[in-house]
Amino acid sequence: MYTAGIDIGAITAKAAILRDGELLATAAIPAGYDRARAAGRVLELALAQAGISRDQIVRLIGTGYGRVLVHGADRTVTEVTCHARGAHYLCPEVRTVIDIGGQDSKAISVGADGRVLEFVMNDKCAAGTGRFLEVMAQALEEDLAGFGALALAASRRVTISSTCTVFAESEVITHLAAGADKAALAAGIHEAIATRLATLVGRIPVRDVVVLTGGVALNVGVVRMLEEKLERRIVVPGYAQLAGAIGAALIAYTDVMDR
Amino acid sequence: MSRYPRLQSLQEISEVMKRYYVQRSIMARLRPVAYVTSGAPVEILEAMGILTLYPENYGALCGAQGAAVGLCQVSESAGYPADLCSYARSHLGAAMSPKQAPLHGLPRPDLLVCCTNICGTVLKWYEALAEVYRVPLFVLDVPFQRTTPPEPHIVAYVSEQLHELIAWLQAHTGRRLKQERLRQTLQYAREAVSLWQEILAFGQHRPSPINAPDLFVAMAPIVTLRGTRKAVECYRHLKAELEERVARGIGAVPGERYRLLWDNIAIWYRLYRFFRPFMDAGACFVADTYTNAWTVALEVDEPFTGMALAYTGVFINLDLSTRLQTIMKLARRFQVDGVVMHANRSCKPFSITQYEVREALRAELGLPVLILEADMTDSRLYNDGAIQERIAAFLESL
C-alpha cells in the first residue's frame, strides 16, 4: 500500500512516497512561483522514482506553507506535526527537533511516539532561517554548500551584530568594503544564525537526541556552530530535508491503518 | 445563519457605544470634557458631571475600523517612533489629522487626567496631548504594586492624590463633588463590576456560553461607562442571556472540544476573524487576562481607600508572582487545556512577563502555551501566514 506526502516549503517543494509505511522514493525541486505546479511536478518525479502511478497512492497529505495548493490532497497537516513525525521515523530516539526552513525555523519537543509535545517558532523575522543564509551567501558570492565549509575553514570570526537580515547584509557589505577576510565573515554569519537559533531552542526544554531537519541541515557550518552553542551533539539524519514530506506520508499511512 | 450565533446583548452594547460617542460629542458643547486613561478613577469625574472620553478605547475603535494604520503613519510622520504604543500613535494621529479619523476624532478636551497604573507611555502621550490642545493635565502617579495588598504608604499616597484630583477638577471646572453623587456613582460602578465578574464566571460552564471575542465587545461599558446606570443595564441583559444559554446548554462554540485561556489585549483589527480557526476546531476561549482586569471591586463606605486599592491593583500594575497566581487561578478555575498569549508589540507592561508565565504554566500545570507576536491596533505588525501556521500547529498538538 502506497501513501505520499508533499511538503511545499518557502523555497523547495519536496515529496515522499512510502510503501507500507517504509520510505520508497523522494524528490525535491525549487518551489518557484507556481507552487501548485511544483506540487504536481515533485510528485511526478517521486512517482517515477518509485515506478508506480498516481492512482496507486491510497492517501496523499499536503504540508508546508503551500499545503493548500497540493492538488488532490486528502487532507493537510502543518509542518510542525509532520517534521516531528518525519524526524521520529528517521531517528526514533529523537526528543528535540530543530527544523530550519527557508521561511522560518522551529524547535519541537517530541514524545517517544513522535508526537509534538510543544513547539516554538521564530517570529516575524528572517534571521535564523534559510533565507538569511541565502542572502548572506549571495552577498559573498558563494553557493550554499560551499558556504558552510568556508565558514568552518576560517581561523577567526568577524562578529555580525545585527539580528535583522537586511541590516546584517549591509553590515557584511561594510565589512567587505573594509577588506575583511571572506572566510572570517562567513564564519561570523554562521555564528550569528547559530546564536539566533540557540536562543529559540532555549525556549523549550532541550532533551537528547537532538535532530536537525529542513534544508539548512545540509549546511555543515550551521550544524557545527549550533552544536557549539547548544553544547550538544546534533544528529543530521539522511533525508533531513525531506522530513516534512516523509512525516506527511507517514501520517497518511497511519490514517489508512486507523480506518 | 452563521454557525456561531451572536449574543443579542452584544448588539445592544455596540448600539450603546455608538450612542456614547455621538452623545458625548453633542454634550461636549455643554459640559467640560476630560480625556482619561483606562485605569483612571473615572467615578470622581462622573460624579462631578465631567464628560470622560478614553483615547485608548478610541484607539481600539480605530483598530477595529481599519483606520489605525493611516493614523499611525500621521503620527510617525510627525516624528513619533514606530515602536511607540499603537493606541497612542492612532490617537495622536487622529488629534493631528481629525479629517481622516473615525468620527472625525474625539471632541476637544478641556482637561486631561492621566493615571500611570497601566503604563509609562500614557505620561508622555498625555503630555503631548496637553501640548496639542493647550489644556491642563493632572498626573495621578500610581506606584507599581509589589505586594498584595499594597504597602500602606502606597495606598495613602494614591488616596491623597485622589483628593488633590478633586480640588484640581473643582478649580478648573467650577464644579463641586457632592458626596451623595459620588456614593451613587460608586454604587453603580460596584454593581457593574460585580455583574462583570459574574459574566466572566460563565466561562466556567461546559460548554462555555461566552468566548473571549464576545467579551472584547462586551467590555466597552465596564471601561467607558463605569459608574453609570447604563453599564449596569447592559450587563444585566448580557447576564440574563448567558443564563438562558446555560439553561439550554448552548455553547459559544458549538461542539466545544478545547477550553483555552487568552492573555493580553485583543487584536482589534481581526476581532472575530482571528478566533475563527480556533472556533472551527471547537476551541473556546473561556477566560482571559484582559477583560479580567476590570474586576477589582470598589468600596463604597471607604471611597478613597477603596479607589486607591482598586486602581493600584490593576492587573498590569502587579508584580510577576501576583500576576502568575492570577493566571494560574484562572487556568484552574476555568479548567483550560491550553493558553494562547498575544505578545503585543504595543503593550510592553502586559507582554513582558509572558515567557516567565509560560514556563510556570508548563512546569506547574503542564499546559501547552502558544505565544503569537502581533499588535493590538497596528495591523502592519500582523503576519497572517505565520500566525495561521502557528495556530494550526498548536491546535494539532492539543
CSV table of N, CA and C in Angstrom, one decimal, chain A residues 64-65 67 75-82 103-105 116-124 202-205, chain B residues 345 355 358-359 362 368-374 380-383 385-386 388-394 396-397:
chain,number,residue,atom,x,y,z
A,64,GLY,N,3.5,22.0,4.8
A,64,GLY,CA,4.3,23.2,4.5
A,64,GLY,C,3.3,24.4,4.2
A,65,TYR,N,4.0,25.6,4.0
A,65,TYR,CA,3.2,26.8,3.8
A,65,TYR,C,2.3,26.7,2.6
A,67,ARG,N,0.6,24.1,1.6
A,67,ARG,CA,-0.1,22.8,1.6
A,67,ARG,C,-1.4,22.9,1.0
A,75,ARG,N,-5.9,15.4,2.9
A,75,ARG,CA,-6.0,16.4,3.9
A,75,ARG,C,-4.7,17.1,4.1
A,76,THR,N,-4.7,18.2,4.9
A,76,THR,CA,-3.4,18.9,5.1
A,76,THR,C,-3.1,18.8,6.6
A,77,VAL,N,-1.8,18.9,6.9
A,77,VAL,CA,-1.3,18.8,8.2
A,77,VAL,C,-0.1,19.9,8.3
A,78,THR,N,0.0,20.6,9.4
A,78,THR,CA,1.1,21.6,9.5
A,78,THR,C,2.5,20.9,9.5
A,79,GLU,N,3.5,21.7,9.1
A,79,GLU,CA,4.8,21.1,9.0
A,79,GLU,C,5.4,20.8,10.4
A,80,VAL,N,4.9,21.5,11.4
A,80,VAL,CA,5.4,21.2,12.8
A,80,VAL,C,5.1,19.7,13.1
A,81,THR,N,3.9,19.3,12.9
A,81,THR,CA,3.5,18.0,13.2
A,81,THR,C,4.2,17.0,12.2
A,82,CYS,N,4.3,17.4,11.0
A,82,CYS,CA,5.0,16.5,10.0
A,82,CYS,C,6.5,16.3,10.3
A,103,GLN,N,11.7,29.8,5.3
A,103,GLN,CA,10.9,31.0,5.8
A,103,GLN,C,10.9,31.1,7.3
A,104,ASP,N,11.0,29.9,8.0
A,104,ASP,CA,11.0,30.0,9.5
A,104,ASP,C,11.7,28.8,10.0
A,105,SER,N,12.1,29.0,11.3
A,105,SER,CA,12.8,27.9,12.0
A,105,SER,C,11.9,27.6,13.2
A,116,VAL,N,4.0,15.8,18.8
A,116,VAL,CA,4.5,17.1,19.2
A,116,VAL,C,4.1,17.4,20.7
A,117,LEU,N,5.0,17.6,21.6
A,117,LEU,CA,4.7,18.0,22.9
A,117,LEU,C,4.5,19.5,23.0
A,118,GLU,N,5.5,20.2,22.5
A,118,GLU,CA,5.3,21.6,22.3
A,118,GLU,C,6.3,22.1,21.3
A,119,PHE,N,6.1,23.4,20.9
A,119,PHE,CA,7.0,23.9,19.8
A,119,PHE,C,7.1,25.4,20.0
A,120,VAL,N,8.2,25.9,19.5
A,120,VAL,CA,8.3,27.4,19.4
A,120,VAL,C,8.8,27.7,18.0
A,121,MET,N,8.4,28.8,17.4
A,121,MET,CA,8.9,29.2,16.1
A,121,MET,C,9.5,30.6,16.2
A,122,ASN,N,10.4,30.9,15.2
A,122,ASN,CA,10.8,32.3,15.1
A,122,ASN,C,9.7,33.2,14.8
A,123,ASP,N,9.7,34.4,15.2
A,123,ASP,CA,8.6,35.3,14.9
A,123,ASP,C,8.9,36.4,14.0
A,124,LYS,N,8.2,36.5,12.9
A,124,LYS,CA,8.2,37.7,12.1
A,124,LYS,C,9.6,38.2,11.7
A,202,GLY,N,16.3,27.4,23.1
A,202,GLY,CA,16.3,27.5,24.6
A,202,GLY,C,15.0,27.7,25.2
A,203,ARG,N,14.0,28.1,24.4
A,203,ARG,CA,12.7,28.3,24.9
A,203,ARG,C,11.9,27.0,25.2
A,204,ILE,N,12.4,25.9,24.7
A,204,ILE,CA,11.8,24.6,25.1
A,204,ILE,C,12.8,23.8,25.9
A,205,PRO,N,12.4,22.9,26.7
A,205,PRO,CA,13.3,22.0,27.3
A,205,PRO,C,14.0,21.1,26.3
B,345,ARG,N,3.2,43.9,20.6
B,345,ARG,CA,4.3,44.9,20.4
B,345,ARG,C,4.0,46.2,21.1
B,355,TYR,N,7.1,35.1,28.9
B,355,TYR,CA,7.9,33.9,28.9
B,355,TYR,C,8.1,33.3,30.2
B,358,ARG,N,4.8,31.5,30.9
B,358,ARG,CA,4.7,30.3,30.1
B,358,ARG,C,5.5,29.2,30.7
B,359,GLU,N,6.7,29.5,31.2
B,359,GLU,CA,7.5,28.4,31.9
B,359,GLU,C,6.7,27.9,33.1
B,362,ARG,N,3.7,25.7,32.1
B,362,ARG,CA,4.2,24.4,31.7
B,362,ARG,C,4.6,23.5,32.9
B,368,PRO,N,0.1,23.5,27.5
B,368,PRO,CA,0.8,24.0,26.3
B,368,PRO,C,0.5,25.5,26.1
B,369,VAL,N,1.5,26.2,25.7
B,369,VAL,CA,1.3,27.7,25.6
B,369,VAL,C,1.8,28.1,24.2
B,370,LEU,N,1.0,28.8,23.5
B,370,LEU,CA,1.4,29.4,22.2
B,370,LEU,C,1.5,30.9,22.4
B,371,ILE,N,2.7,31.4,22.0
B,371,ILE,CA,2.9,32.8,22.0
B,371,ILE,C,2.9,33.3,20.6
B,372,LEU,N,2.0,34.3,20.3
B,372,LEU,CA,1.9,34.9,19.0
B,372,LEU,C,2.3,36.3,19.0
B,373,GLU,N,3.2,36.7,18.1
B,373,GLU,CA,3.6,38.1,18.0
B,373,GLU,C,2.7,38.9,17.1
B,374,ALA,N,2.1,40.0,17.6
B,374,ALA,CA,1.2,40.8,16.8
B,374,ALA,C,1.1,42.2,17.5
B,380,ARG,N,0.1,46.3,10.6
B,380,ARG,CA,1.4,46.1,9.9
B,380,ARG,C,2.3,45.1,10.6
B,381,LEU,N,2.0,44.9,11.9
B,381,LEU,CA,2.8,44.0,12.7
B,381,LEU,C,2.1,42.6,12.8
B,382,TYR,N,1.2,42.4,12.0
B,382,TYR,CA,0.4,41.1,12.0
B,382,TYR,C,0.8,40.4,10.7
B,383,ASN,N,1.4,39.2,10.9
B,383,ASN,CA,1.8,38.4,9.7
B,383,ASN,C,0.9,37.2,9.6
B,385,GLY,N,0.1,34.8,7.5
B,385,GLY,CA,0.6,33.5,7.1
B,385,GLY,C,1.3,32.8,8.3
B,386,ALA,N,2.2,33.5,8.9
B,386,ALA,CA,2.9,32.9,10.0
B,386,ALA,C,2.0,32.6,11.2
B,388,GLN,N,-1.3,32.0,11.2
B,388,GLN,CA,-2.2,30.8,10.8
B,388,GLN,C,-1.4,29.5,11.0
B,389,GLU,N,-0.2,29.5,10.6
B,389,GLU,CA,0.7,28.4,10.6
B,389,GLU,C,0.8,27.9,12.1
B,390,ARG,N,1.1,28.9,13.0
B,390,ARG,CA,1.3,28.6,14.4
B,390,ARG,C,0.1,28.1,15.1
B,391,ILE,N,-1.1,28.7,14.7
B,391,ILE,CA,-2.3,28.4,15.3
B,391,ILE,C,-2.7,26.9,14.9
B,392,ALA,N,-2.5,26.6,13.6
B,392,ALA,CA,-2.8,25.3,13.1
B,392,ALA,C,-2.0,24.2,13.8
B,393,ALA,N,-0.7,24.5,13.9
B,393,ALA,CA,0.2,23.5,14.6
B,393,ALA,C,-0.2,23.4,16.1
B,394,PHE,N,-0.5,24.5,16.7
B,394,PHE,CA,-0.9,24.4,18.1
B,394,PHE,C,-2.1,23.6,18.3
B,396,GLU,N,-3.2,21.3,16.4
B,396,GLU,CA,-2.9,19.8,16.1
B,396,GLU,C,-2.3,19.2,17.3
B,397,SER,N,-1.5,20.0,18.1
B,397,SER,CA,-0.8,19.4,19.2
B,397,SER,C,-1.6,19.2,20.5
